[in-house]
Tab-separated table of C-alpha atoms and ligand atoms in Angstrom:
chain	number	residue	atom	x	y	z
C	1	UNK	CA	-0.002	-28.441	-20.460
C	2	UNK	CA	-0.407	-25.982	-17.508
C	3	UNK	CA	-3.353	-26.226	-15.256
C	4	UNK	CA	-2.195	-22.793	-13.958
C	5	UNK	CA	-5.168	-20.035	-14.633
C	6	UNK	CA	-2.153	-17.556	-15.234
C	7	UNK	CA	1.249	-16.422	-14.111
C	8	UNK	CA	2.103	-13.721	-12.045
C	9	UNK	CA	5.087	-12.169	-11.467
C	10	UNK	CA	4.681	-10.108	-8.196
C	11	UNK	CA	7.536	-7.443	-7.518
C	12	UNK	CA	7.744	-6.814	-3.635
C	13	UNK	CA	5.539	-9.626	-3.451
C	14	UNK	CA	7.356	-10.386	-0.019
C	15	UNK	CA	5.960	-6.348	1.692
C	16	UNK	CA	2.749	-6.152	3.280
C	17	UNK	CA	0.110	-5.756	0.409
C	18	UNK	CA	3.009	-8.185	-1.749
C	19	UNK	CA	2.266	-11.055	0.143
C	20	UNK	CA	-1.513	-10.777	0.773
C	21	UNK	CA	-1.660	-10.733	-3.139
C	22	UNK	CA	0.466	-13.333	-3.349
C	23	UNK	CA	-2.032	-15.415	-1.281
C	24	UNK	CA	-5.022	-14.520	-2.987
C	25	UNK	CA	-3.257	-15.372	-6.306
C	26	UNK	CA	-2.540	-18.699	-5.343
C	27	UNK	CA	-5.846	-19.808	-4.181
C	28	UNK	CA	-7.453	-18.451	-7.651
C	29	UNK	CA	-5.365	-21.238	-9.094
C	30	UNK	CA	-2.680	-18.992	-10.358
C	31	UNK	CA	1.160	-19.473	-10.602
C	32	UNK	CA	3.070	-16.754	-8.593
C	33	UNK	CA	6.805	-15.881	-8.665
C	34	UNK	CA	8.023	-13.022	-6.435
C	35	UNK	CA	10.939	-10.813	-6.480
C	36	UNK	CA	11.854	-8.858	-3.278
C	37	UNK	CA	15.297	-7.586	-2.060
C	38	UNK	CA	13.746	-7.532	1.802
C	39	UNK	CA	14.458	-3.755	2.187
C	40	UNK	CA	11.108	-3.266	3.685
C	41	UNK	CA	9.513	-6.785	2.958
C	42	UNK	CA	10.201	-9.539	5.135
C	43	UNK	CA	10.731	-13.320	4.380
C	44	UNK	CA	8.585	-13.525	6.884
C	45	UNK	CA	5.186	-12.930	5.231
C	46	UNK	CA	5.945	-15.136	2.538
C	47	UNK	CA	7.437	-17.785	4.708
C	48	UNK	CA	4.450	-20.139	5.150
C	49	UNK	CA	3.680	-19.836	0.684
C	50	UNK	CA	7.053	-21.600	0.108
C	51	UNK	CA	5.755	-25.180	0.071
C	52	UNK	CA	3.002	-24.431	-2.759
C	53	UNK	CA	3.599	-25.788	-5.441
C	54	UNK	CA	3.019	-22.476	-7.609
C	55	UNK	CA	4.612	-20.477	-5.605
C	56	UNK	CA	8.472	-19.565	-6.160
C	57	UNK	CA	10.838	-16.535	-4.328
C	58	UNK	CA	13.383	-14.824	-5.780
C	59	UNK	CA	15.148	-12.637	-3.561
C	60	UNK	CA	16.784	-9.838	-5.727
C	61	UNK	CA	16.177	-6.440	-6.959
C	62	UNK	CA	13.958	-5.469	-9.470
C	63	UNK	CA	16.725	-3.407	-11.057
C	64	UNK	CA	18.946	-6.212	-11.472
C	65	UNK	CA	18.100	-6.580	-15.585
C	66	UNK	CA	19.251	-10.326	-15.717
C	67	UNK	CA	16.982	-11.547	-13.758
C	68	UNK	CA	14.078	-9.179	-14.431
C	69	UNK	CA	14.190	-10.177	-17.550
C	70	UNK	CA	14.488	-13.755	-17.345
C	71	UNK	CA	11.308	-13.214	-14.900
C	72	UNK	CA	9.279	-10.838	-16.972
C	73	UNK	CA	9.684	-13.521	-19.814
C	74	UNK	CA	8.095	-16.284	-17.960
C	75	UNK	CA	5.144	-14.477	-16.533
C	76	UNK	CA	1.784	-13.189	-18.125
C	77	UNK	CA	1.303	-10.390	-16.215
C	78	UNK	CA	2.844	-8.091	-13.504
C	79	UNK	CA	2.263	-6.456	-10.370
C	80	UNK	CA	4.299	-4.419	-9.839
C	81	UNK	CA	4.320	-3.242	-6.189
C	82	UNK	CA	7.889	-2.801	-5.395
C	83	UNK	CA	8.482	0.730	-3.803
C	84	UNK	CA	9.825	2.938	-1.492
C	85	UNK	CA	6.828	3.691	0.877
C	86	UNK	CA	6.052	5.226	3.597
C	87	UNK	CA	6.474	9.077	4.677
C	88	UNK	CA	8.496	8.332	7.476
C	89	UNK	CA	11.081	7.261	5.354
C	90	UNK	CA	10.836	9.508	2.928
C	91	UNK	CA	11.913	12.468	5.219
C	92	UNK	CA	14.419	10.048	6.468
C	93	UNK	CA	15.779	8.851	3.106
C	94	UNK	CA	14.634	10.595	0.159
C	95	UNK	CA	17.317	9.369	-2.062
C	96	UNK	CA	16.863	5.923	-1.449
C	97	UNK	CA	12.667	6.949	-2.109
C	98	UNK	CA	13.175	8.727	-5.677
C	99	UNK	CA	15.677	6.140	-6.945
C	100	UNK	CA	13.966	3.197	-6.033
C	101	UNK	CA	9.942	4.348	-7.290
C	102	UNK	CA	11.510	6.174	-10.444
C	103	UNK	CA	14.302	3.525	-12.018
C	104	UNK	CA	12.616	0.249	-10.223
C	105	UNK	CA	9.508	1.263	-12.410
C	106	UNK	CA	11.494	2.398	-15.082
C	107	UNK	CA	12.806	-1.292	-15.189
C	108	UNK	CA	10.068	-2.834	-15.011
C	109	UNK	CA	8.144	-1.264	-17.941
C	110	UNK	CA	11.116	-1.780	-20.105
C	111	UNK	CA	11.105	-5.144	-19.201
C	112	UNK	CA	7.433	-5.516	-19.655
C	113	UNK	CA	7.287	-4.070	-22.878
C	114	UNK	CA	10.079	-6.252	-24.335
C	115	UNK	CA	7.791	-9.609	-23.948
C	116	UNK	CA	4.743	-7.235	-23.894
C	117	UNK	CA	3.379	-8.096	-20.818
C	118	UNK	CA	0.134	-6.334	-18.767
C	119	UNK	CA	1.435	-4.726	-15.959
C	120	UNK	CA	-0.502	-3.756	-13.119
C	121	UNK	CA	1.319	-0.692	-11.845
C	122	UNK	CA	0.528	0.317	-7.895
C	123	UNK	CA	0.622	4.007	-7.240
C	124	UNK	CA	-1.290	6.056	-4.371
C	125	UNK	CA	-3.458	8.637	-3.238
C	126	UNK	CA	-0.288	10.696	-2.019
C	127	UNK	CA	0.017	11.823	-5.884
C	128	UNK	CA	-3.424	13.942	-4.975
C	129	UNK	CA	-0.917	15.648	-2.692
C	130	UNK	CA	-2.657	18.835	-0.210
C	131	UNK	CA	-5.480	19.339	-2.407
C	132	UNK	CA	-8.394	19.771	-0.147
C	133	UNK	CA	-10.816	18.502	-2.832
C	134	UNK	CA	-13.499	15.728	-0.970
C	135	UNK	CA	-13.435	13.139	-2.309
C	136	UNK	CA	-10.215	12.639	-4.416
C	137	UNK	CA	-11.511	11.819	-8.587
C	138	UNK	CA	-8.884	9.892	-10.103
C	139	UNK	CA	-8.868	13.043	-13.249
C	140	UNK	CA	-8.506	16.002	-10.480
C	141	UNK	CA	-5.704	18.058	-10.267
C	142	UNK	CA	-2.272	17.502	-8.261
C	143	UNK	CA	-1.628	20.011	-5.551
C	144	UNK	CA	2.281	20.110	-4.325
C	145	UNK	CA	4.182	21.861	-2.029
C	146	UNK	CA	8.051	22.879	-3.029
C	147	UNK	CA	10.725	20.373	-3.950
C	148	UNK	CA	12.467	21.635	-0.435
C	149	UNK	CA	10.204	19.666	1.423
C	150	UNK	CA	11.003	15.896	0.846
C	151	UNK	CA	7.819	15.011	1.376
C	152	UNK	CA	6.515	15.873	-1.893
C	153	UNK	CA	9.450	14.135	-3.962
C	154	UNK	CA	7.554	10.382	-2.967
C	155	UNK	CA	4.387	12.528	-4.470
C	156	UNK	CA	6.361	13.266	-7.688
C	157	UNK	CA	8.255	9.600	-7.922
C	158	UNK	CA	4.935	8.050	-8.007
C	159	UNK	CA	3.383	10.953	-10.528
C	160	UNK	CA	6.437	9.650	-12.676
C	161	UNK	CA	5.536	5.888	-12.605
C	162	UNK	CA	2.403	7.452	-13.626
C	163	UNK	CA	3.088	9.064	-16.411
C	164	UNK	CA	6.196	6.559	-17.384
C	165	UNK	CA	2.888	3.539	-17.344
C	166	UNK	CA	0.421	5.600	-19.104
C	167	UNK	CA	2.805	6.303	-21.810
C	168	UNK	CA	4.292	3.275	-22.478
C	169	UNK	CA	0.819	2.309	-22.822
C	170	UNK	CA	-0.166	4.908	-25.329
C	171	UNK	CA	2.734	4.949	-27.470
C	172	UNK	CA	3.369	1.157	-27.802
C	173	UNK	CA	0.202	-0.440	-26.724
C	174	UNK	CA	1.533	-2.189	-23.798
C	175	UNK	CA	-1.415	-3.335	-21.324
C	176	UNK	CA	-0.906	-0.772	-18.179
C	177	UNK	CA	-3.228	-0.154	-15.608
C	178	UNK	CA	-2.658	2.088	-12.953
C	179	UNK	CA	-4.396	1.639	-9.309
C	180	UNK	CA	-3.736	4.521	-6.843
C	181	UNK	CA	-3.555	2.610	-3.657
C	182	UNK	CA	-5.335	4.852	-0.334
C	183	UNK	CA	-4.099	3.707	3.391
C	184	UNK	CA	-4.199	0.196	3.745
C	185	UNK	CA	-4.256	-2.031	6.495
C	186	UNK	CA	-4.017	-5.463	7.535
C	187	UNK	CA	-2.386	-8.263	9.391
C	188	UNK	CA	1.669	-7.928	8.387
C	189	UNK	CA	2.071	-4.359	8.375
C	190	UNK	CA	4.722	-2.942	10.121
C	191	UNK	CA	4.936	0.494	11.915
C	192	UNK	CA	8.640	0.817	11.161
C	193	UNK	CA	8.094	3.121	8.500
C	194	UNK	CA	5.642	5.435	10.138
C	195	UNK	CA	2.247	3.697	9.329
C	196	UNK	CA	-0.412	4.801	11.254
C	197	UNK	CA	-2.520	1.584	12.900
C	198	UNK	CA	0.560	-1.107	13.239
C	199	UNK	CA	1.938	2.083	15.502
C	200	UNK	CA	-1.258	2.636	17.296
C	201	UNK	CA	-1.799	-1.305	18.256
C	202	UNK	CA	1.889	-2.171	19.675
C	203	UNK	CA	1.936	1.122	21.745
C	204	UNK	CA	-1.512	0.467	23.144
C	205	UNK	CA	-0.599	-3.949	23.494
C	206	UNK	CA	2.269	-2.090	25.123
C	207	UNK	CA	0.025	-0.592	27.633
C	208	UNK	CA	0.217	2.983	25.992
C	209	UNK	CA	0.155	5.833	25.373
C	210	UNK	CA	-0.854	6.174	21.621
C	211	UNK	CA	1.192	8.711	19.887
C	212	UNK	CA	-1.052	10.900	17.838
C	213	UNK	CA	0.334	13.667	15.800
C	214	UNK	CA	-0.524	17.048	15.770
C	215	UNK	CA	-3.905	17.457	17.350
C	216	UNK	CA	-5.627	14.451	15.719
C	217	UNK	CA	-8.197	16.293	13.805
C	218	UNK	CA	-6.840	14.886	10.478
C	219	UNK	CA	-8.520	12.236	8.593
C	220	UNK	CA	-8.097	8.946	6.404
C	221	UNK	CA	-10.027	6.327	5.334
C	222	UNK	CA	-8.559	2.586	6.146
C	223	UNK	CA	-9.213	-0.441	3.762
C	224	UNK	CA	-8.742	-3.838	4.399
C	225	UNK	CA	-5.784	-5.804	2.864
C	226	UNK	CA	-8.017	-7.994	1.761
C	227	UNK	CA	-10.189	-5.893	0.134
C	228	UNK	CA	-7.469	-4.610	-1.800
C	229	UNK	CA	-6.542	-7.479	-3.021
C	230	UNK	CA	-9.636	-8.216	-4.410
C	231	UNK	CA	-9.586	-5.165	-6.306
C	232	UNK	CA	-6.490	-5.890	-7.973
C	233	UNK	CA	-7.476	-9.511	-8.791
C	234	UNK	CA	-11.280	-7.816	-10.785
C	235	UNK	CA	-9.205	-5.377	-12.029
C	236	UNK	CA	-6.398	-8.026	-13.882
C	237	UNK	CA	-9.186	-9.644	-15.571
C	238	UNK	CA	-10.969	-6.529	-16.872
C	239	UNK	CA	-9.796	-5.683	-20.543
C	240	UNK	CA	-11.566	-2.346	-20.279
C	241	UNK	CA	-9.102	-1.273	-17.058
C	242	UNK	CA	-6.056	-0.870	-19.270
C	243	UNK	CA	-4.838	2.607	-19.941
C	244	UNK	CA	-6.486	3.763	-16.972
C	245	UNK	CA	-6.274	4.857	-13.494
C	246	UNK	CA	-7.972	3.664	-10.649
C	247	UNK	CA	-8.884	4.796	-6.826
C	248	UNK	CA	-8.179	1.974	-4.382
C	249	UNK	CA	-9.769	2.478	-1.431
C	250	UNK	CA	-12.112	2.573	1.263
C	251	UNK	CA	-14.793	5.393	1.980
C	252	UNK	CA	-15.123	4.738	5.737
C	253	UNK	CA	-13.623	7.716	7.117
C	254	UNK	CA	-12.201	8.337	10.964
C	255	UNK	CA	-10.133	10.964	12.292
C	256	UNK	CA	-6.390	9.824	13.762
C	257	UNK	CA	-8.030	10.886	17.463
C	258	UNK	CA	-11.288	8.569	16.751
C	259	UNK	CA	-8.941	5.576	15.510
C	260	UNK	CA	-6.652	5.709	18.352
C	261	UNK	CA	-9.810	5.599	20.639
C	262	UNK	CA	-10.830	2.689	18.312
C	263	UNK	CA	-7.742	0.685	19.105
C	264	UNK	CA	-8.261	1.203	22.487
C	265	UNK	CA	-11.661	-0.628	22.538
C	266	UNK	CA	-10.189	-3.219	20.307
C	267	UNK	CA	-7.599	-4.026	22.623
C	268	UNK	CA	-10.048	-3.826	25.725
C	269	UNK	CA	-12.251	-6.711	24.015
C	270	UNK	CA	-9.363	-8.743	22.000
C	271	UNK	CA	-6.301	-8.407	25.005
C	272	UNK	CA	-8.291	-8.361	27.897
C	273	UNK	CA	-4.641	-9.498	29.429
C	274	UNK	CA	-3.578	-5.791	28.776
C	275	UNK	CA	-4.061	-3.453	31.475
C	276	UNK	CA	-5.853	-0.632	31.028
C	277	UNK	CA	-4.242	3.276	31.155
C	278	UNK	CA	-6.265	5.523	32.776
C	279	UNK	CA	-7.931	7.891	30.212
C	280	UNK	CA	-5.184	10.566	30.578
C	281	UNK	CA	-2.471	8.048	29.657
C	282	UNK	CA	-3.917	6.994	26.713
C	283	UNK	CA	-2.811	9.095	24.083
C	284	UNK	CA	0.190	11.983	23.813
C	285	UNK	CA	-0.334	14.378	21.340
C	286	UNK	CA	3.234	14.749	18.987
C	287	UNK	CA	3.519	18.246	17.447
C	288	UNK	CA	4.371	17.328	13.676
C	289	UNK	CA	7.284	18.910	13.212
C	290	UNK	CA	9.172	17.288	15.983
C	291	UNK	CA	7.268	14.041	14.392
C	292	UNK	CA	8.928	14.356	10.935
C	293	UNK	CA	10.530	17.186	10.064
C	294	UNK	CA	10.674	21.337	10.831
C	295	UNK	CA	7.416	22.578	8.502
C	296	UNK	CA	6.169	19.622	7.781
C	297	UNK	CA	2.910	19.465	6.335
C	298	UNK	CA	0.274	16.599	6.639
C	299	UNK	CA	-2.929	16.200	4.777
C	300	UNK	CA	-6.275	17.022	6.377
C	301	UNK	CA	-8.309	14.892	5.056
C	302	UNK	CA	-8.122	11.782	2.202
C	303	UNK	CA	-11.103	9.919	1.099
C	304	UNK	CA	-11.391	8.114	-2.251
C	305	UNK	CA	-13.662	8.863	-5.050
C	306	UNK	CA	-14.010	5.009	-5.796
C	307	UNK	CA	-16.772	5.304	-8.512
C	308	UNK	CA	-14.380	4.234	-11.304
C	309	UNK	CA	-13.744	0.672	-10.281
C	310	UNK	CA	-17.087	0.159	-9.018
C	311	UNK	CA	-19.112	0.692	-12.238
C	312	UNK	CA	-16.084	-0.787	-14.124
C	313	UNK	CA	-15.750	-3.871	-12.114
C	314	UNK	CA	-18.658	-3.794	-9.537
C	315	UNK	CA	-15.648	-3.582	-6.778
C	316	UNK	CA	-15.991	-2.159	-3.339
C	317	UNK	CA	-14.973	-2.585	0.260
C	318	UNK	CA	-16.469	-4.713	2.500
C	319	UNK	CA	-14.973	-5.047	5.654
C	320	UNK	CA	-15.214	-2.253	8.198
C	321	UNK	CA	-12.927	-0.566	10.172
C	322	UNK	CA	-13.574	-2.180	13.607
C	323	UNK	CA	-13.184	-5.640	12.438
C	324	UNK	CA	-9.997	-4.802	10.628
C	325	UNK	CA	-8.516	-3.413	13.672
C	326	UNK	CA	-9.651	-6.458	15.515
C	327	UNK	CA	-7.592	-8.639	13.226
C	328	UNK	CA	-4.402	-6.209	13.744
C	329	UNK	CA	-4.296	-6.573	16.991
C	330	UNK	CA	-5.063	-10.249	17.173
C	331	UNK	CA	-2.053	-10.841	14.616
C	332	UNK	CA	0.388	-8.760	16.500
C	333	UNK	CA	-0.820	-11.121	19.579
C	334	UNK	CA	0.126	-14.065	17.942
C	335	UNK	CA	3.130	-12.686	16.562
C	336	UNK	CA	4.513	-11.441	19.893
C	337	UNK	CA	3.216	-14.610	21.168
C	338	UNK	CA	5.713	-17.083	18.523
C	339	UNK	CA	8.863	-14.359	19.032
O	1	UDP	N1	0.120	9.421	12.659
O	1	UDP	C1	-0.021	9.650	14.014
O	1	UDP	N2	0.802	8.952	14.866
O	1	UDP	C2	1.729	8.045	14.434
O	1	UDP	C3	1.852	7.828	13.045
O	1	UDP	C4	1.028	8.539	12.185
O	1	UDP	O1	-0.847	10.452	14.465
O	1	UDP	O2	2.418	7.450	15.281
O	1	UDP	C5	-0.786	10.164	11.734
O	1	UDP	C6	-0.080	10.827	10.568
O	1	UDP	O3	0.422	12.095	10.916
O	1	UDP	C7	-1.216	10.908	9.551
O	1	UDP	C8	-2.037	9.645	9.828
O	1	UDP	O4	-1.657	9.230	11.138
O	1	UDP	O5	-2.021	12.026	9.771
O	1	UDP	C9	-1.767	8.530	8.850
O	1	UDP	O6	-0.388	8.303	8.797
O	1	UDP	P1	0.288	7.172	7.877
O	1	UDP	O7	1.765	7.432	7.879
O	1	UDP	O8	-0.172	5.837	8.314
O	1	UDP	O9	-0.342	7.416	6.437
O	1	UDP	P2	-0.464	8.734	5.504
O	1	UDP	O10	0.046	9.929	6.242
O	1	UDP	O11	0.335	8.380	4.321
O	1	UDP	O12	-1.926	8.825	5.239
């Protein structure tokens, strides 16, 4: 008797990339529960869904059985986002990372595999780990440093959602697809946990300096929320997806240096109310282990091999860099503005 085109059940559907989905979702006509236990989502960014009609909230954690399983019943398919991200928290907190990615997934499969649901299982490009390989092919090997540095364990809790997906999906036929998720970016994200652009826009609508770690020579490649998200939606209704593993990403690639300049000109034509540094108070170069942690080790470069989902799905980016940055820093305006 449903209208609904299908129901998802969204797991940290209240985070960043969570509640952009959730969005997106709704205005395909689908029905969208979310589960979120606010550790690093925020009621916040789903505040303004709670009126729809097909949307519902539950706040709770995905390791919580009862409930998962009463949820994973009612839905058709899940994405499964909920996670532990972020490398500033992983130094920080590695406990809290590895339990979280490794038994939160761990619940969810079982869960999904006793109504046999799809799940759409997020991952990302930190599994590649230091491999210098350009671009990153979703079949190349894993390069990892020592289980000493704690940066690597978020690597291996990921690898381990992985491998937990793909072989729940070979050995009992449940639908899993796996989508390795590169930096994203968008209106919602917070800096709190060390991301890169929310950082650079509230220190420079702060009047500066940027902090840019080590000497800024390191590269990434920044996709749009919202090209993400329309990934994930071509990818849900693509039969020939499941089993398989996926680059998410975009191929536009800056160095940390070149984006911080970037913000800078964003600012200068979005928050023409914010004065100005002179050049030399601009940026402050952080050495990286006083950053995160003695020895730690960043990644030079990371740029997508998104060929896969392309010919699969005829998916790819659209939105460049610039304009995405514009958006950031308008949000943050208007957020700082209502606070
Ligand atoms: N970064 C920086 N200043 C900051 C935060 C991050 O220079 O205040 C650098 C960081 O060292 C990395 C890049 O920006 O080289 C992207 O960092 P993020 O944590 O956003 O993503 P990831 O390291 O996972 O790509």
């Amino acid at each position: 008797m449903s209208s609904v085109r299908g129901r998802a059940l969204i797991t940290g559907g209240a985070g960043f990339i969570g509640s952009h989905l959730s969005e997106a979702l709704l205005a395909q006509g689908w029905q969208v529960t979310v589960i979120d236990n606010l550790s690093t989502g925020r009621y916040e960014n789903i505040q303004h869904l709670s009126s729809e009609p097909h949307f519902k909230a539950v706040i709770d954690t995905i390791t919580h059985e009862v409930v998962l399983d009463r949820l994973a019943g009612e839905c058709d398919v899940i994405f499964h986002l909920a996670a532990a991200v972020g490398v500033e928290l992983i130094v920080r907190d590695p406990v809290r990372v590895i339990e979280t990615n490794v038994l939160g997934t761990h619940a969810v499969l079982q869960a999904a595999a006793r109504y046999r649901k799809k799940v759409l299982l997020a991952s990302t490009s930190e599994v590649y780990g230091k491999s210098n390989k350009v671009p990153f092919g979703e079949d190349d090997d894993r390069v990892l440093g020592p289980t000493t540095k704690a940066r690597w364990s978020y690597s291996d809790s990921k690898a381990v959602d992985e491998f937990l997906g793909l072989a729940y999906h070979r050995q009992t036929g449940l639908p899993v697809v796996v989508f390795r998720l590169f930096n994203t970016i968008g209106p919602r994200q917070t800096g709190q946990y060390g991301m890169v652009v929310p950082r650079f826009v509230r220190q420079a609508l702060s009047g500066g300096p940027i902090t840019v770690y080590g000497d800024g020579s390191q590269s990434r490649c920044f996709c749009n929320v919202q090209d993400t998200v329309r990934a994930l939606l071509q990818l849900v209704e693509t039969p020939e997806a499941v089993g398989r593993v996926f680059n998410v990403g975009t191929v536009e690639e800056v160095t940390v240096l070149e984006l911080a300049q970037r913000v800078w000109t964003g600012v200068e034509s979005c928050a023409p109310t914010v004065k100005m540094p002179e050049p030399a108070g601009r940026m402050v170069f952080i050495p990286y282990d006083q950053a995160y942690e003695p020895g730690f080790e960043d990644m030079q470069r990371r740029v997508p091999d998104i060929s896969r989902i392309k010919r699969l799905t005829g998916w790819e980016p659209r939105i460049p860099l610039q304009q995405t940055l514009e958006q950031v820093i308008l949000d943050m305006l208007s957020r700082s503005a209502t606070a």
